[in-house]
Amino acid sequence: MTGRELRIASGVAAGVLILGVAEVVAVFISSDSTPLQAAGATIVDHTPDGLREWVIDSFGTNDKLVLFTLMGLVALVVAGVAGLVERVSRPIGSVLFGVFGLGATIAAVSRPHASWTWALPSIFGVAVGIMVLRSLIRRIGEFEAVTEPSDVELERRQVLKGLATAAAVGIGAGVLGRVIGVRSRDVSGERAEVQLPPPSGPAVAVDPGADLKVPGLASYVTPNSDFYRIDTALTVPQVSKADWSLRIHGMVDREIRLSYDDLASRTPVERLVTLTCVSNPVGGDLIGNALWLGYPLKDLIAEAGPHADADMVLSRSIDGFTAGSPLQVLMDGRDALLAVGMNGEPLPTAHGYPARLVVPGLYGYVSATKWVTELEITRFDRAQAYWTKRGWSAYGPIKTGTRIDTPTGHASLTAGKIAVAGVAWAQHRGIQGVEVRVDQGEWQPARLAAEPSADTWRQWVYEWDATPGLHTIWARATDHAGETQTDKRQDVVPDGATGYPSISVRVG
């Protein structure tokens, strides 16, 4: 390797060491205080809506993995540049590391629930990284000054040994710190031992007629492992039920704080509810249906005595995310829940363990707060939630919609009877009918599955007598209020996408 290449490698090795040391220090503070975690959370908070929606549309639930990968690559490039420009007499690379550390420190201490100690991982990591970078650059300078051919190879080996040692220590520290940190905060063992209380009334039995069992059609109840996850948390918060509590405060007669044990004295209910993300594009899969166990929010809020002029409930997550729900919606008798169970088991950590909100009829960005810790009773003219501050609509009623699950787009089919099937939704209104159109033909009614609840999606199927050629298949749904979804194409911003879903297929 040339001197130039060695300098770049020294910067990368020192950069890896910075991140590794930070992971070890974060074990004693919080996994969210590491430079990449703090910087990533800040990036998420300030990502333009257009870019955010493009990422979700392109990568779906892998968006966070993509972000971490890109941040890691950028960090390595910056570290390489720092090594390239670093000199014994001109520590420009060290200054670059210092600037990185300052930015990471500011990002960390600015996070919700952060304390001054959140600055320590970045400070210690950068300090060690600069010292190692300076040492490596000094050795590289000595290598470049060697003139005796017999000594060149020896010096090169010493430099490479130093680079390899720094990189290995950084990687080892990073892996060790991450593993210890994850294990020390992991609540999966606790969750596995949770015994959910029985719900009031008879157990919910899903009508067999609700699932048409068409191959390729999404099942009526979405398994927990397949349920979509879209949120602002870069890593899944690990919240112990022993530490969790729900505070109801603000414009109320009396403030209430409930622990997980307090919930045990109450009787939960079990309800089928479909959740939909506002980022779900036309025909998209950011939607799922589950059986939720929880406590009616209207009862909890009523105990606090909301003031007559309050019209908003600002829910807050442990990671600082907020959602603003219309108070009237949570109190109108629908099955808005403080949920603790999902499909017969405690909430998965990725879906809000130990408690989250589930509200039929509202998009998740204004209602479905995971890892919820606060309900502030307030007004829309006094408070703004996370996404409404960024230009999204303050109210998020779910729009009537549908999608085609089978056949898939661009499929090659054989002429004859083909089942065209999908799901339709209009939570808290229910689906009255679904129609299918092939090319520019007439709209034809699809056969509907049973509808156990107006708060869930509804399966449908249309038996198509397919003829050879290239065809476009369209679908549209009508809810029980008589409203048919519009054909006007609208992006997800600011309050949900609209338009007819369609697929193109070739029949041979």
Coordinates of C-alpha atoms in Angstrom, one line a residue:
M1 CA 0.0 0.0 0.0
T2 CA 1.2 3.5 -0.8
G3 CA 1.4 6.2 1.8
R4 CA -1.9 7.8 0.5
E5 CA -3.7 4.5 0.8
L6 CA -2.3 3.9 4.3
R7 CA -3.6 7.3 5.4
I8 CA -7.1 6.6 4.1
A9 CA -7.0 3.2 5.9
S10 CA -5.8 4.9 9.1
G11 CA -8.8 7.2 9.0
V12 CA -11.2 4.3 8.4
A13 CA -9.6 2.3 11.3
A14 CA -9.9 5.2 13.6
G15 CA -13.5 5.8 12.5
V16 CA -14.4 2.2 13.3
L17 CA -12.8 2.6 16.7
I18 CA -14.8 5.7 17.4
L19 CA -18.1 3.8 16.7
G20 CA -16.9 0.8 18.7
V21 CA -15.9 2.7 21.8
A22 CA -19.1 4.7 21.7
E23 CA -21.1 1.4 21.7
V24 CA -19.2 0.2 24.8
V25 CA -19.8 3.5 26.7
A26 CA -23.5 3.5 25.6
V27 CA -24.0 0.2 27.5
F28 CA -23.9 2.2 30.7
I29 CA -26.2 5.0 29.4
S30 CA -28.6 4.1 26.5
S31 CA -28.3 2.4 23.2
D32 CA -30.0 5.5 21.7
S33 CA -27.0 7.7 22.7
T34 CA -24.5 6.2 20.2
P35 CA -23.4 8.5 17.4
L36 CA -25.1 6.6 14.6
Q37 CA -28.3 6.1 16.5
A38 CA -28.6 9.7 17.6
A39 CA -27.6 11.0 14.1
G40 CA -30.0 8.5 12.5
A41 CA -32.9 9.6 14.7
T42 CA -32.2 13.2 13.9
I43 CA -32.1 12.5 10.1
V44 CA -35.5 10.7 10.4
D45 CA -37.0 13.7 12.2
H46 CA -35.8 16.1 9.5
T47 CA -36.1 14.1 6.3
P48 CA -38.3 15.9 3.7
D49 CA -41.7 14.3 3.2
G50 CA -41.0 13.5 -0.5
L51 CA -37.8 11.7 0.3
R52 CA -39.3 9.9 3.2
E53 CA -42.2 8.6 1.1
W54 CA -39.9 7.6 -1.7
V55 CA -37.8 5.5 0.8
I56 CA -40.9 3.8 2.2
D57 CA -42.3 3.2 -1.2
S58 CA -39.0 1.8 -2.5
F59 CA -37.9 -0.2 0.6
G60 CA -41.0 -0.7 2.7
T61 CA -40.3 -1.9 6.2
N62 CA -36.6 -2.2 5.4
D63 CA -36.3 1.6 5.4
K64 CA -34.4 1.7 8.7
L65 CA -31.9 -0.9 7.6
V66 CA -31.3 1.1 4.5
L67 CA -30.7 4.2 6.6
F68 CA -28.2 2.5 8.9
T69 CA -26.4 1.1 5.9
L70 CA -26.1 4.5 4.2
M71 CA -25.0 6.2 7.4
G72 CA -22.3 3.5 7.9
L73 CA -21.0 4.0 4.4
V74 CA -21.0 7.8 4.8
A75 CA -19.2 7.5 8.1
L76 CA -16.5 5.3 6.5
V77 CA -16.0 7.8 3.6
V78 CA -15.7 10.7 6.0
A79 CA -13.3 8.8 8.2
G80 CA -11.2 7.9 5.1
V81 CA -11.1 11.6 4.1
A82 CA -10.0 12.5 7.6
G83 CA -7.1 10.1 7.4
L84 CA -6.1 11.4 4.0
V85 CA -5.9 15.0 5.1
E86 CA -4.4 14.3 8.5
R87 CA -0.7 15.3 9.0
V88 CA 1.5 15.4 12.1
S89 CA 1.9 19.1 11.8
R90 CA -1.6 19.8 10.4
P91 CA -4.3 17.8 12.3
I92 CA -7.1 18.6 9.8
G93 CA -8.5 15.1 10.0
S94 CA -8.6 15.3 13.8
V95 CA -10.6 18.5 13.5
L96 CA -13.0 16.7 11.1
F97 CA -13.4 14.0 13.7
G98 CA -14.1 16.6 16.3
V99 CA -16.7 18.2 14.2
F100 CA -18.4 14.8 13.7
G101 CA -18.3 14.3 17.5
L102 CA -19.8 17.7 18.2
G103 CA -22.7 17.0 15.8
A104 CA -23.3 13.6 17.2
T105 CA -23.2 15.0 20.8
I106 CA -25.7 17.7 19.9
A107 CA -28.0 15.1 18.2
A108 CA -27.8 12.8 21.2
V109 CA -28.5 15.3 24.0
S110 CA -31.4 16.7 21.9
R111 CA -33.3 13.5 21.8
P112 CA -36.4 13.1 24.0
H113 CA -35.7 11.9 27.5
A114 CA -32.0 12.4 27.0
S115 CA -29.7 13.7 29.7
W116 CA -26.2 15.2 29.6
T117 CA -24.7 11.7 29.9
W118 CA -25.9 10.9 26.4
A119 CA -23.0 13.1 25.2
L120 CA -20.4 10.7 26.7
P121 CA -20.4 7.9 24.0
S122 CA -19.5 10.5 21.3
I123 CA -17.0 12.3 23.4
F124 CA -15.1 9.2 24.5
G125 CA -15.3 7.6 21.1
V126 CA -14.0 10.7 19.3
A127 CA -11.2 11.2 21.9
V128 CA -9.9 7.7 21.4
G129 CA -10.3 7.9 17.7
I130 CA -8.3 11.1 17.4
M131 CA -5.5 9.7 19.6
V132 CA -5.3 6.5 17.5
L133 CA -5.4 8.5 14.2
R134 CA -2.6 10.7 15.4
S135 CA -0.5 7.7 16.3
L136 CA -1.1 5.9 13.0
I137 CA -0.3 9.0 11.0
R138 CA 2.9 9.5 12.9
R139 CA 3.9 5.9 12.1
I140 CA 3.0 6.4 8.4
G141 CA 5.2 9.5 8.4
E142 CA 8.1 7.4 9.7
F143 CA 7.4 4.8 7.1
E144 CA 7.5 7.4 4.3
A145 CA 10.8 8.7 5.6
V146 CA 12.5 5.3 5.4
T147 CA 15.1 5.2 2.6
E148 CA 16.8 1.8 3.1
P149 CA 15.0 -0.8 1.0
S150 CA 15.6 -3.4 3.7
D151 CA 13.7 -1.3 6.2
V152 CA 10.7 -0.3 4.0
E153 CA 8.9 -3.7 4.2
L154 CA 9.5 -3.9 8.0
E155 CA 8.0 -0.5 8.5
R156 CA 5.1 -1.2 6.2
R157 CA 4.3 -4.3 8.2
Q158 CA 4.4 -2.4 11.5
V159 CA 2.0 0.2 10.0
L160 CA -0.4 -2.5 8.7
K161 CA -0.3 -4.2 12.1
G162 CA -1.3 -1.0 13.8
L163 CA -4.1 -0.5 11.3
A164 CA -5.4 -4.0 11.7
T165 CA -5.2 -3.8 15.5
A166 CA -7.2 -0.5 15.6
A167 CA -9.8 -1.8 13.2
A168 CA -10.1 -5.2 15.1
V169 CA -10.5 -3.5 18.4
G170 CA -13.1 -1.1 17.0
I171 CA -15.1 -3.9 15.5
G172 CA -14.8 -6.1 18.6
A173 CA -15.8 -3.3 20.9
G174 CA -18.7 -2.4 18.7
V175 CA -20.0 -5.9 18.5
L176 CA -19.5 -6.5 22.2
G177 CA -21.1 -3.2 23.2
R178 CA -24.1 -3.8 21.0
V179 CA -24.6 -7.4 22.2
I180 CA -24.3 -6.5 25.9
G181 CA -26.5 -3.5 25.4
V182 CA -29.2 -5.4 23.6
R183 CA -29.2 -8.3 26.1
S184 CA -29.2 -6.0 29.1
R185 CA -32.3 -4.2 27.8
D186 CA -34.1 -7.0 26.0
V187 CA -37.6 -7.6 27.3
S188 CA -38.4 -10.6 25.2
G189 CA -38.0 -13.0 28.2
E190 CA -40.3 -10.8 30.3
R191 CA -42.8 -10.7 27.5
A192 CA -42.8 -14.4 27.1
E193 CA -43.9 -14.9 30.7
V194 CA -46.7 -12.4 30.6
Q195 CA -50.1 -14.0 31.1
L196 CA -52.8 -11.9 29.4
P197 CA -56.1 -11.5 31.4
P198 CA -59.2 -13.0 29.9
P199 CA -61.5 -10.6 28.0
S200 CA -65.0 -9.7 29.1
G201 CA -67.7 -11.7 27.3
P202 CA -67.2 -14.7 25.1
A203 CA -64.0 -15.0 23.1
V204 CA -64.1 -13.5 19.6
A205 CA -64.6 -16.2 17.0
V206 CA -63.8 -15.2 13.5
D207 CA -66.5 -16.2 11.1
P208 CA -65.1 -18.8 8.8
G209 CA -66.8 -17.0 5.9
A210 CA -64.6 -14.0 6.5
D211 CA -61.7 -15.8 4.8
L212 CA -62.3 -16.9 1.2
K213 CA -59.1 -19.0 1.2
V214 CA -58.2 -17.9 -2.3
P215 CA -54.6 -18.7 -3.1
G216 CA -52.5 -15.5 -3.1
L217 CA -55.1 -13.6 -1.1
A218 CA -54.0 -12.1 2.2
S219 CA -55.5 -14.0 5.2
Y220 CA -58.4 -12.3 7.0
V221 CA -56.2 -12.1 10.2
T222 CA -52.7 -11.0 9.6
P223 CA -50.1 -13.0 11.6
N224 CA -48.0 -10.9 13.9
S225 CA -44.8 -11.8 12.0
D226 CA -46.3 -10.4 8.8
F227 CA -47.9 -7.3 10.2
Y228 CA -46.4 -4.1 8.7
R229 CA -44.2 -1.9 10.9
I230 CA -43.8 1.8 10.0
D231 CA -42.7 4.2 12.8
T232 CA -39.9 6.7 13.6
A233 CA -38.0 4.4 16.0
L234 CA -34.7 3.3 14.5
T235 CA -34.4 0.5 16.9
V236 CA -37.3 -1.1 18.7
P237 CA -37.7 0.4 22.2
Q238 CA -37.3 -2.1 25.0
V239 CA -39.8 -1.1 27.7
S240 CA -40.3 -3.3 30.8
K241 CA -43.8 -3.5 32.1
A242 CA -42.3 -2.8 35.6
D243 CA -41.1 0.6 34.4
W244 CA -44.1 1.4 32.2
S245 CA -46.9 3.7 33.1
L246 CA -49.6 5.7 31.3
R247 CA -50.0 9.3 32.4
I248 CA -53.3 11.0 31.5
H249 CA -53.1 14.8 32.1
G250 CA -53.6 18.2 30.6
M251 CA -57.1 19.7 30.3
V252 CA -58.6 17.3 32.9
D253 CA -60.2 17.5 36.3
R254 CA -57.7 15.1 37.8
E255 CA -54.4 13.6 36.5
I256 CA -54.2 9.9 36.4
R257 CA -51.2 7.6 36.2
L258 CA -51.7 3.9 35.6
S259 CA -49.1 1.2 36.0
Y260 CA -49.2 -2.2 34.2
D261 CA -50.2 -3.8 37.5
D262 CA -53.1 -1.3 37.7
L263 CA -54.5 -2.6 34.5
A264 CA -54.7 -6.0 36.0
S265 CA -57.6 -4.8 38.2
R266 CA -59.6 -3.9 35.0
T267 CA -61.3 -6.2 32.6
P268 CA -60.1 -5.9 29.0
V269 CA -62.1 -6.4 25.8
E270 CA -61.1 -8.2 22.6
R271 CA -61.7 -6.7 19.2
L272 CA -60.9 -7.2 15.5
V273 CA -59.4 -4.0 14.1
T274 CA -57.6 -3.3 10.8
L275 CA -54.8 -0.7 11.0
T276 CA -53.7 1.3 8.0
C277 CA -50.6 3.5 7.5
V278 CA -51.1 6.9 5.8
S279 CA -48.1 6.1 3.7
N280 CA -49.8 3.2 2.1
P281 CA -49.9 3.8 -1.7
V282 CA -52.8 2.8 -3.9
G283 CA -52.9 -1.0 -3.8
G284 CA -50.1 -1.1 -1.2
D285 CA -49.5 -3.5 1.7
L286 CA -49.0 -1.2 4.6
I287 CA -52.2 -2.5 6.2
G288 CA -53.0 -5.4 8.4
N289 CA -55.9 -6.9 10.5
A290 CA -55.5 -8.3 14.0
L291 CA -57.3 -9.4 17.1
W292 CA -56.5 -6.9 19.8
L293 CA -56.9 -7.2 23.5
G294 CA -57.1 -3.9 25.4
Y295 CA -58.9 -1.4 27.6
P296 CA -61.4 1.1 26.2
L297 CA -59.8 4.5 26.0
K298 CA -63.1 6.3 26.6
D299 CA -63.3 4.8 30.1
L300 CA -59.7 5.7 30.9
I301 CA -60.1 9.3 29.6
A302 CA -63.5 9.7 31.3
E303 CA -61.9 8.9 34.7
A304 CA -59.6 11.9 34.3
G305 CA -62.6 14.2 33.5
P306 CA -61.7 16.0 30.2
H307 CA -62.7 19.6 30.1
A308 CA -65.6 20.5 27.8
D309 CA -63.5 22.7 25.5
A310 CA -60.8 20.0 24.9
D311 CA -60.9 18.5 21.5
M312 CA -57.6 16.6 21.1
V313 CA -55.6 13.8 22.7
L314 CA -51.9 14.1 22.2
S315 CA -50.5 10.6 22.7
R316 CA -46.7 10.3 23.4
S317 CA -44.4 7.4 22.9
I318 CA -41.4 6.5 25.0
D319 CA -39.2 7.5 22.1
G320 CA -40.8 11.0 21.9
F321 CA -43.1 10.4 18.9
T322 CA -46.5 12.1 19.3
A323 CA -49.9 11.6 17.6
G324 CA -52.9 13.9 17.8
S325 CA -56.3 12.2 17.8
P326 CA -59.7 13.9 17.9
L327 CA -61.0 13.5 21.4
Q328 CA -64.6 13.0 20.1
V329 CA -63.4 10.0 18.0
L330 CA -61.9 8.3 21.1
M331 CA -65.1 8.9 23.1
D332 CA -67.8 8.1 20.5
G333 CA -68.1 4.5 21.5
R334 CA -65.9 2.9 18.8
D335 CA -63.4 0.3 20.0
A336 CA -60.5 2.6 20.6
L337 CA -58.2 0.7 22.8
L338 CA -55.1 0.8 25.0
A339 CA -54.0 -2.5 23.6
V340 CA -51.8 -5.0 25.5
G341 CA -52.4 -8.1 23.3
M342 CA -52.3 -8.9 19.6
N343 CA -53.6 -12.2 18.1
G344 CA -53.7 -14.0 21.4
E345 CA -50.3 -13.1 22.7
P346 CA -48.7 -10.0 24.4
L347 CA -47.9 -7.3 22.0
P348 CA -44.7 -8.0 20.1
T349 CA -42.0 -5.5 21.1
A350 CA -41.9 -4.2 17.5
H351 CA -45.6 -3.4 17.8
G352 CA -45.6 -1.6 21.1
Y353 CA -45.0 -3.9 24.0
P354 CA -46.1 -3.4 26.7
A355 CA -49.0 -1.1 25.5
R356 CA -50.0 0.9 22.4
L357 CA -53.1 2.6 21.0
V358 CA -55.5 1.1 18.5
V359 CA -58.2 3.3 17.0
P360 CA -60.5 2.1 14.3
G361 CA -61.1 4.6 11.4
L362 CA -58.0 6.7 11.8
Y363 CA -54.6 6.4 10.0
G364 CA -51.8 5.4 12.3
Y365 CA -50.0 8.7 12.2
V366 CA -52.8 10.3 14.2
S367 CA -53.7 7.4 16.5
A368 CA -51.6 4.2 16.6
T369 CA -48.9 5.3 19.1
K370 CA -46.7 2.4 20.1
W371 CA -44.9 2.2 23.5
V372 CA -47.4 4.8 24.6
T373 CA -46.6 6.6 27.9
E374 CA -48.8 9.7 27.9
L375 CA -52.2 11.0 26.9
E376 CA -52.4 14.7 27.1
I377 CA -55.9 16.1 26.8
T378 CA -55.6 19.4 24.9
R379 CA -56.7 21.3 21.8
F380 CA -55.7 21.3 18.2
D381 CA -55.1 25.0 18.3
R382 CA -52.7 24.6 21.2
A383 CA -50.6 21.6 20.2
Q384 CA -49.2 19.9 17.1
A385 CA -48.2 16.2 16.8
Y386 CA -45.0 14.8 15.2
W387 CA -46.3 14.6 11.6
T388 CA -48.7 17.6 11.7
K389 CA -45.6 19.8 12.5
R390 CA -44.2 18.5 9.2
G391 CA -47.2 19.5 7.0
W392 CA -49.5 16.5 7.3
S393 CA -53.2 16.9 8.0
A394 CA -54.2 17.2 11.6
Y395 CA -57.1 14.8 11.1
G396 CA -56.5 11.4 9.5
P397 CA -59.8 9.6 8.8
I398 CA -59.1 6.5 6.7
K399 CA -60.4 6.7 3.2
T400 CA -62.3 3.9 1.5
G401 CA -59.9 1.8 -0.5
T402 CA -59.1 -1.6 -1.9
R403 CA -56.3 -3.6 -3.5
I404 CA -55.8 -6.5 -5.8
D405 CA -53.8 -9.4 -4.2
T406 CA -54.1 -12.0 -7.0
P407 CA -53.2 -12.3 -9.8
T408 CA -50.0 -10.3 -9.3
G409 CA -49.1 -7.5 -11.7
H410 CA -47.4 -8.6 -15.0
A411 CA -48.4 -12.2 -14.4
S412 CA -48.6 -14.6 -17.3
L413 CA -51.9 -16.4 -17.1
T414 CA -53.8 -19.2 -19.0
A415 CA -57.1 -18.3 -20.6
G416 CA -60.2 -19.5 -18.7
K417 CA -61.7 -18.9 -15.3
I418 CA -59.3 -16.8 -13.1
A419 CA -60.0 -15.7 -9.6
V420 CA -59.3 -12.0 -9.2
A421 CA -59.2 -11.3 -5.4
G422 CA -58.2 -8.7 -2.9
V423 CA -59.2 -6.9 0.3
A424 CA -61.2 -3.7 0.7
W425 CA -61.4 -1.4 3.8
A426 CA -63.3 1.5 5.2
Q427 CA -62.7 1.1 8.9
H428 CA -65.6 2.0 11.2
R429 CA -67.9 2.3 8.1
G430 CA -67.4 -1.2 6.6
I431 CA -67.5 -2.3 3.0
Q432 CA -70.8 -2.6 1.1
G433 CA -69.5 -3.7 -2.2
V434 CA -66.5 -4.1 -4.5
E435 CA -66.5 -3.9 -8.3
V436 CA -64.0 -5.1 -10.9
R437 CA -63.4 -3.8 -14.4
V438 CA -61.3 -5.4 -17.1
D439 CA -59.9 -3.0 -19.6
Q440 CA -62.6 -0.5 -20.5
G441 CA -65.5 -2.9 -19.9
E442 CA -68.4 -2.4 -17.5
W443 CA -67.9 -2.6 -13.7
Q444 CA -68.9 -6.0 -12.4
P445 CA -69.7 -6.8 -8.8
A446 CA -67.3 -9.1 -6.9
R447 CA -68.4 -11.6 -4.3
L448 CA -67.8 -10.5 -0.8
A449 CA -66.6 -12.5 2.2
A450 CA -68.5 -12.3 5.5
E451 CA -67.9 -9.1 7.5
P452 CA -67.4 -9.9 11.2
S453 CA -66.8 -6.2 11.9
A454 CA -67.1 -2.8 10.2
D455 CA -63.7 -2.0 11.7
T456 CA -61.8 -4.6 9.6
W457 CA -61.0 -5.1 6.0
R458 CA -63.2 -7.4 3.8
Q459 CA -62.1 -9.9 1.3
W460 CA -63.6 -10.1 -2.2
V461 CA -63.2 -12.3 -5.3
Y462 CA -64.3 -11.9 -8.9
E463 CA -64.4 -14.9 -11.3
W464 CA -63.0 -13.6 -14.5
D465 CA -63.4 -15.5 -17.8
A466 CA -60.0 -14.5 -19.2
T467 CA -59.4 -14.3 -22.9
P468 CA -56.0 -14.1 -24.6
G469 CA -54.2 -10.8 -24.8
L470 CA -52.8 -8.1 -22.6
H471 CA -55.3 -6.8 -20.0
T472 CA -55.6 -4.2 -17.3
I473 CA -57.7 -5.1 -14.3
W474 CA -59.2 -2.3 -12.0
A475 CA -61.0 -2.5 -8.7
R476 CA -63.0 -0.1 -6.6
A477 CA -64.9 -0.3 -3.2
T478 CA -68.0 1.3 -1.8
D479 CA -68.5 1.6 2.0
H480 CA -71.7 1.3 4.0
A481 CA -72.2 5.0 3.9
G482 CA -72.6 4.7 0.1
E483 CA -69.3 6.4 -0.7
T484 CA -67.4 4.9 -3.6
Q485 CA -63.6 5.4 -3.5
T486 CA -62.6 8.1 -6.0
D487 CA -60.7 7.5 -9.2
K488 CA -58.7 10.8 -8.6
R489 CA -55.1 9.9 -8.1
Q490 CA -53.6 11.6 -5.0
D491 CA -50.3 11.0 -3.3
V492 CA -50.1 9.9 0.3
V493 CA -49.3 13.4 1.5
P494 CA -51.0 15.1 3.3
D495 CA -53.8 12.7 4.3
G496 CA -53.6 9.4 2.4
A497 CA -53.5 8.2 -1.2
T498 CA -56.6 7.9 -3.5
G499 CA -57.3 6.3 -6.8
Y500 CA -58.3 2.9 -8.3
P501 CA -55.7 0.1 -7.9
S502 CA -54.9 -1.7 -11.2
I503 CA -52.7 -4.5 -12.5
S504 CA -51.7 -5.5 -16.0
V505 CA -51.5 -9.2 -16.9
R506 CA -50.9 -11.2 -20.1
V507 CA -53.3 -14.1 -20.9
G508 CA -52.0 -16.8 -23.3

